PDB file of N, CA and C in Angstrom:
ATOM      1  N   MET A 975     169.033 276.787 187.351  1.00 78.00           N
ATOM      2  CA  MET A 975     169.399 275.399 187.417  1.00 78.00           C
ATOM      3  C   MET A 975     168.217 274.567 186.933  1.00 78.00           C
ATOM      4  N   ARG A 976     168.524 273.521 186.236  1.00 88.00           N
ATOM      5  CA  ARG A 976     167.494 272.583 185.782  1.00 88.00           C
ATOM      6  C   ARG A 976     168.120 271.206 185.668  1.00 88.00           C
ATOM      7  N   ILE A 977     167.515 270.263 186.360  1.00 94.00           N
ATOM      8  CA  ILE A 977     167.922 268.862 186.279  1.00 94.00           C
ATOM      9  C   ILE A 977     166.694 268.082 185.844  1.00 94.00           C
ATOM     10  N   GLU A 978     166.843 267.301 184.794  1.00 96.00           N
ATOM     11  CA  GLU A 978     165.695 266.588 184.253  1.00 96.00           C
ATOM     12  C   GLU A 978     166.051 265.125 184.003  1.00 96.00           C
ATOM     13  N   THR A 979     165.169 264.238 184.456  1.00 96.00           N
ATOM     14  CA  THR A 979     165.291 262.811 184.166  1.00 96.00           C
ATOM     15  C   THR A 979     163.962 262.359 183.559  1.00 96.00           C
ATOM     16  N   ASN A 980     163.832 261.078 183.327  1.00 97.00           N
ATOM     17  CA  ASN A 980     162.569 260.554 182.793  1.00 97.00           C
ATOM     18  C   ASN A 980     161.424 260.677 183.796  1.00 97.00           C
ATOM     19  N   HIS A 981     161.748 260.798 185.083  1.00 96.00           N
ATOM     20  CA  HIS A 981     160.722 260.766 186.120  1.00 96.00           C
ATOM     21  C   HIS A 981     160.519 262.074 186.876  1.00 96.00           C
ATOM     22  N   ILE A 982     161.477 262.972 186.799  1.00 95.00           N
ATOM     23  CA  ILE A 982     161.367 264.188 187.607  1.00 95.00           C
ATOM     24  C   ILE A 982     162.105 265.352 186.949  1.00 95.00           C
ATOM     25  N   ILE A 983     161.620 266.548 187.214  1.00 94.00           N
ATOM     26  CA  ILE A 983     162.292 267.772 186.783  1.00 94.00           C
ATOM     27  C   ILE A 983     162.515 268.622 188.035  1.00 94.00           C
ATOM     28  N   ILE A 984     163.741 269.018 188.266  1.00 93.00           N
ATOM     29  CA  ILE A 984     164.078 269.913 189.371  1.00 93.00           C
ATOM     30  C   ILE A 984     164.554 271.215 188.748  1.00 93.00           C
ATOM     31  N   ARG A 985     163.901 272.303 189.141  1.00 90.00           N
ATOM     32  CA  ARG A 985     164.253 273.602 188.571  1.00 90.00           C
ATOM     33  C   ARG A 985     164.063 274.669 189.640  1.00 90.00           C
ATOM     34  N   ASP A 986     164.545 275.848 189.365  1.00 87.00           N
ATOM     35  CA  ASP A 986     164.384 276.966 190.287  1.00 87.00           C
ATOM     36  C   ASP A 986     162.919 277.378 190.369  1.00 87.00           C
ATOM     37  N   PHE A 987     162.556 277.976 191.501  1.00 85.00           N
ATOM     38  CA  PHE A 987     161.207 278.506 191.668  1.00 85.00           C
ATOM     39  C   PHE A 987     160.963 279.636 190.685  1.00 85.00           C
ATOM     40  N   GLU A 988     159.719 279.743 190.254  1.00 88.00           N
ATOM     41  CA  GLU A 988     159.255 280.850 189.432  1.00 88.00           C
ATOM     42  C   GLU A 988     157.958 281.368 190.044  1.00 88.00           C
ATOM     43  N   ARG A 989     157.564 282.580 189.686  1.00 87.00           N
ATOM     44  CA  ARG A 989     156.335 283.145 190.262  1.00 87.00           C
ATOM     45  C   ARG A 989     155.106 282.288 189.969  1.00 87.00           C
ATOM     46  N   LYS A 990     155.139 281.579 188.858  1.00 91.00           N
ATOM     47  CA  LYS A 990     153.989 280.722 188.541  1.00 91.00           C
ATOM     48  C   LYS A 990     153.847 279.569 189.539  1.00 91.00           C
ATOM     49  N   ASP A 991     154.841 279.362 190.387  1.00 90.00           N
ATOM     50  CA  ASP A 991     154.809 278.291 191.384  1.00 90.00           C
ATOM     51  C   ASP A 991     154.146 278.693 192.694  1.00 90.00           C
ATOM     52  N   THR A 992     153.752 279.958 192.832  1.00 89.00           N
ATOM     53  CA  THR A 992     153.272 280.431 194.130  1.00 89.00           C
ATOM     54  C   THR A 992     152.041 279.687 194.626  1.00 89.00           C
ATOM     55  N   GLU A 993     151.089 279.420 193.776  1.00 90.00           N
ATOM     56  CA  GLU A 993     149.874 278.713 194.208  1.00 90.00           C
ATOM     57  C   GLU A 993     150.221 277.305 194.703  1.00 90.00           C
ATOM     58  N   ASN A 994     151.056 276.595 193.963  1.00 90.00           N
ATOM     59  CA  ASN A 994     151.445 275.245 194.384  1.00 90.00           C
ATOM     60  C   ASN A 994     152.262 275.272 195.672  1.00 90.00           C
ATOM     61  N   LEU A 995     153.181 276.204 195.796  1.00 87.00           N
ATOM     62  CA  LEU A 995     153.983 276.318 197.011  1.00 87.00           C
ATOM     63  C   LEU A 995     153.082 276.615 198.204  1.00 87.00           C
ATOM     64  N   TYR A 996     152.144 277.509 198.019  1.00 86.00           N
ATOM     65  CA  TYR A 996     151.184 277.855 199.067  1.00 86.00           C
ATOM     66  C   TYR A 996     150.395 276.618 199.525  1.00 86.00           C
ATOM     67  N   GLN A 997     149.903 275.841 198.580  1.00 88.00           N
ATOM     68  CA  GLN A 997     149.127 274.642 198.914  1.00 88.00           C
ATOM     69  C   GLN A 997     149.987 273.589 199.613  1.00 88.00           C
ATOM     70  N   ILE A 998     151.211 273.406 199.165  1.00 86.00           N
ATOM     71  CA  ILE A 998     152.111 272.416 199.768  1.00 86.00           C
ATOM     72  C   ILE A 998     152.421 272.775 201.211  1.00 86.00           C
ATOM     73  N   VAL A 999     152.778 274.018 201.461  1.00 83.00           N
ATOM     74  CA  VAL A 999     153.167 274.454 202.805  1.00 83.00           C
ATOM     75  C   VAL A 999     151.995 274.331 203.780  1.00 83.00           C
ATOM     76  N   ARG A1000     150.774 274.445 203.293  1.00 82.00           N
ATOM     77  CA  ARG A1000     149.605 274.378 204.165  1.00 82.00           C
ATOM     78  C   ARG A1000     149.138 272.942 204.444  1.00 82.00           C
ATOM     79  N   GLU A1001     149.723 271.952 203.802  1.00 85.00           N
ATOM     80  CA  GLU A1001     149.373 270.555 204.095  1.00 85.00           C
ATOM     81  C   GLU A1001     149.875 270.194 205.491  1.00 85.00           C
ATOM     82  N   LYS A1002     149.061 269.453 206.236  1.00 81.00           N
ATOM     83  CA  LYS A1002     149.395 269.128 207.623  1.00 81.00           C
ATOM     84  C   LYS A1002     150.738 268.415 207.754  1.00 81.00           C
ATOM     85  N   SER A1003     151.048 267.513 206.838  1.00 86.00           N
ATOM     86  CA  SER A1003     152.302 266.765 206.929  1.00 86.00           C
ATOM     87  C   SER A1003     153.527 267.660 206.704  1.00 86.00           C
ATOM     88  N   ILE A1004     153.357 268.768 206.007  1.00 83.00           N
ATOM     89  CA  ILE A1004     154.446 269.721 205.775  1.00 83.00           C
ATOM     90  C   ILE A1004     154.422 270.806 206.840  1.00 83.00           C
ATOM     91  N   PHE A1005     153.229 271.262 207.191  1.00 79.00           N
ATOM     92  CA  PHE A1005     153.051 272.367 208.132  1.00 79.00           C
ATOM     93  C   PHE A1005     153.807 272.131 209.433  1.00 79.00           C
ATOM     94  N   ARG A1006     153.818 270.914 209.924  1.00 81.00           N
ATOM     95  CA  ARG A1006     154.481 270.658 211.213  1.00 81.00           C
ATOM     96  C   ARG A1006     155.979 270.907 211.162  1.00 81.00           C
ATOM     97  N   PHE A1007     156.584 270.838 209.977  1.00 85.00           N
ATOM     98  CA  PHE A1007     158.011 271.108 209.837  1.00 85.00           C
ATOM     99  C   PHE A1007     158.306 272.558 209.476  1.00 85.00           C
ATOM    100  N   MET A1008     157.294 273.264 208.959  1.00 78.00           N
ATOM    101  CA  MET A1008     157.473 274.632 208.489  1.00 78.00           C
ATOM    102  C   MET A1008     156.327 275.521 208.950  1.00 78.00           C
ATOM    103  N   PRO A1009     156.003 275.532 210.243  1.00 77.00           N
ATOM    104  CA  PRO A1009     154.823 276.287 210.691  1.00 77.00           C
ATOM    105  C   PRO A1009     154.920 277.790 210.415  1.00 77.00           C
ATOM    106  N   ASP A1010     156.123 278.353 210.489  1.00 79.00           N
ATOM    107  CA  ASP A1010     156.254 279.792 210.255  1.00 79.00           C
ATOM    108  C   ASP A1010     155.946 280.165 208.810  1.00 79.00           C
ATOM    109  N   TRP A1011     156.209 279.278 207.874  1.00 76.00           N
ATOM    110  CA  TRP A1011     155.878 279.554 206.473  1.00 76.00           C
ATOM    111  C   TRP A1011     154.374 279.664 206.292  1.00 76.00           C
ATOM    112  N   ALA A1012     153.635 278.739 206.871  1.00 69.00           N
ATOM    113  CA  ALA A1012     152.181 278.733 206.693  1.00 69.00           C
ATOM    114  C   ALA A1012     151.516 279.834 207.518  1.00 69.00           C
ATOM    115  N   GLU A1013     151.998 280.059 208.718  1.00 74.00           N
ATOM    116  CA  GLU A1013     151.379 281.063 209.589  1.00 74.00           C
ATOM    117  C   GLU A1013     151.608 282.480 209.088  1.00 74.00           C
ATOM    118  N   ASN A1014     152.751 282.733 208.505  1.00 73.00           N
ATOM    119  CA  ASN A1014     153.113 284.091 208.094  1.00 73.00           C
ATOM    120  C   ASN A1014     152.771 284.409 206.642  1.00 73.00           C
ATOM    121  N   ASN A1015     152.231 283.447 205.931  1.00 77.00           N
ATOM    122  CA  ASN A1015     151.924 283.654 204.511  1.00 77.00           C
ATOM    123  C   ASN A1015     150.473 283.264 204.263  1.00 77.00           C
ATOM    124  N   ASP A1016     149.598 284.259 204.216  1.00 81.00           N
ATOM    125  CA  ASP A1016     148.168 283.993 204.153  1.00 81.00           C
ATOM    126  C   ASP A1016     147.592 283.947 202.739  1.00 81.00           C
ATOM    127  N   SER A1017     148.455 284.062 201.739  1.00 85.00           N
ATOM    128  CA  SER A1017     147.995 283.959 200.354  1.00 85.00           C
ATOM    129  C   SER A1017     149.175 283.536 199.477  1.00 85.00           C
ATOM    130  N   PRO A1018     148.884 283.012 198.298  1.00 85.00           N
ATOM    131  CA  PRO A1018     149.980 282.639 197.391  1.00 85.00           C
ATOM    132  C   PRO A1018     150.926 283.802 197.080  1.00 85.00           C
ATOM    133  N   LYS A1019     150.393 285.016 196.944  1.00 85.00           N
ATOM    134  CA  LYS A1019     151.242 286.172 196.631  1.00 85.00           C
ATOM    135  C   LYS A1019     152.263 286.456 197.726  1.00 85.00           C
ATOM    136  N   ALA A1020     151.994 285.982 198.932  1.00 84.00           N
ATOM    137  CA  ALA A1020     152.925 286.190 200.038  1.00 84.00           C
ATOM    138  C   ALA A1020     154.264 285.495 199.790  1.00 84.00           C
ATOM    139  N   PHE A1021     154.299 284.524 198.893  1.00 84.00           N
ATOM    140  CA  PHE A1021     155.534 283.803 198.593  1.00 84.00           C
ATOM    141  C   PHE A1021     156.364 284.469 197.503  1.00 84.00           C
ATOM    142  N   TRP A1022     155.846 285.533 196.895  1.00 87.00           N
ATOM    143  CA  TRP A1022     156.603 286.233 195.850  1.00 87.00           C
ATOM    144  C   TRP A1022     157.933 286.739 196.376  1.00 87.00           C
ATOM    145  N   GLY A1023     157.948 287.252 197.582  1.00 85.00           N
ATOM    146  CA  GLY A1023     159.196 287.751 198.164  1.00 85.00           C
ATOM    147  C   GLY A1023     160.241 286.661 198.272  1.00 85.00           C
ATOM    148  N   TYR A1024     159.828 285.473 198.711  1.00 85.00           N
ATOM    149  CA  TYR A1024     160.766 284.347 198.805  1.00 85.00           C
ATOM    150  C   TYR A1024     161.273 283.952 197.420  1.00 85.00           C
ATOM    151  N   ILE A1025     160.369 283.866 196.469  1.00 87.00           N
ATOM    152  CA  ILE A1025     160.769 283.465 195.117  1.00 87.00           C
ATOM    153  C   ILE A1025     161.696 284.508 194.500  1.00 87.00           C
ATOM    154  N   ASN A1026     161.408 285.789 194.693  1.00 88.00           N
ATOM    155  CA  ASN A1026     162.309 286.844 194.197  1.00 88.00           C
ATOM    156  C   ASN A1026     163.688 286.718 194.825  1.00 88.00           C
ATOM    157  N   TRP A1027     163.722 286.503 196.142  1.00 88.00           N
ATOM    158  CA  TRP A1027     165.003 286.339 196.842  1.00 88.00           C
ATOM    159  C   TRP A1027     165.747 285.119 196.304  1.00 88.00           C
ATOM    160  N   HIS A1028     165.033 284.020 196.121  1.00 84.00           N
ATOM    161  CA  HIS A1028     165.642 282.778 195.634  1.00 84.00           C
ATOM    162  C   HIS A1028     166.247 282.989 194.241  1.00 84.00           C
ATOM    163  N   GLN A1029     165.494 283.628 193.361  1.00 85.00           N
ATOM    164  CA  GLN A1029     165.993 283.867 191.999  1.00 85.00           C
ATOM    165  C   GLN A1029     167.220 284.763 192.019  1.00 85.00           C
ATOM    166  N   LYS A1030     167.219 285.786 192.853  1.00 87.00           N
ATOM    167  CA  LYS A1030     168.367 286.689 192.952  1.00 87.00           C
ATOM    168  C   LYS A1030     169.603 285.951 193.498  1.00 87.00           C
ATOM    169  N   THR A1031     169.390 285.134 194.527  1.00 86.00           N
ATOM    170  CA  THR A1031     170.496 284.379 195.121  1.00 86.00           C
ATOM    171  C   THR A1031     171.072 283.376 194.141  1.00 86.00           C
ATOM    172  N   VAL A1032     170.223 282.656 193.455  1.00 79.00           N
ATOM    173  CA  VAL A1032     170.685 281.665 192.489  1.00 79.00           C
ATOM    174  C   VAL A1032     171.445 282.344 191.353  1.00 79.00           C
ATOM    175  N   SER A1033     170.955 283.493 190.890  1.00 78.00           N
ATOM    176  CA  SER A1033     171.643 284.181 189.788  1.00 78.00           C
ATOM    177  C   SER A1033     173.034 284.662 190.196  1.00 78.00           C
ATOM    178  N   MET A1034     173.222 284.970 191.470  1.00 79.00           N
ATOM    179  CA  MET A1034     174.558 285.373 191.944  1.00 79.00           C
ATOM    180  C   MET A1034     175.549 284.230 191.838  1.00 79.00           C
ATOM    181  N   PHE A1035     175.099 283.010 192.057  1.00 77.00           N
ATOM    182  CA  PHE A1035     175.979 281.846 191.997  1.00 77.00           C
ATOM    183  C   PHE A1035     176.192 281.342 190.580  1.00 77.00           C
ATOM    184  N   ASN A1036     175.337 281.756 189.655  1.00 71.00           N
ATOM    185  CA  ASN A1036     175.452 281.311 188.264  1.00 71.00           C
ATOM    186  C   ASN A1036     176.346 282.208 187.431  1.00 71.00           C
ATOM    187  N   ARG A1037     176.941 283.214 188.040  1.00 65.00           N
ATOM    188  CA  ARG A1037     177.798 284.138 187.272  1.00 65.00           C
ATOM    189  C   ARG A1037     179.106 283.516 186.921  1.00 65.00           C
TER     190      ARG A1037
END
């Protein structure tokens, strides 16, 4: 999926997003809503499993 406007692009997660996802989840304003994500994922590579699952799930709906 990809939605693009002049101001924003919304697309599916990719492995190249792991570092940014890791940094976002560890921000205090986000952490309070998603503590299990930050506590259980101690490195950017820890999010690969989620991204793989997300890509597989999205591809099932795009058939």
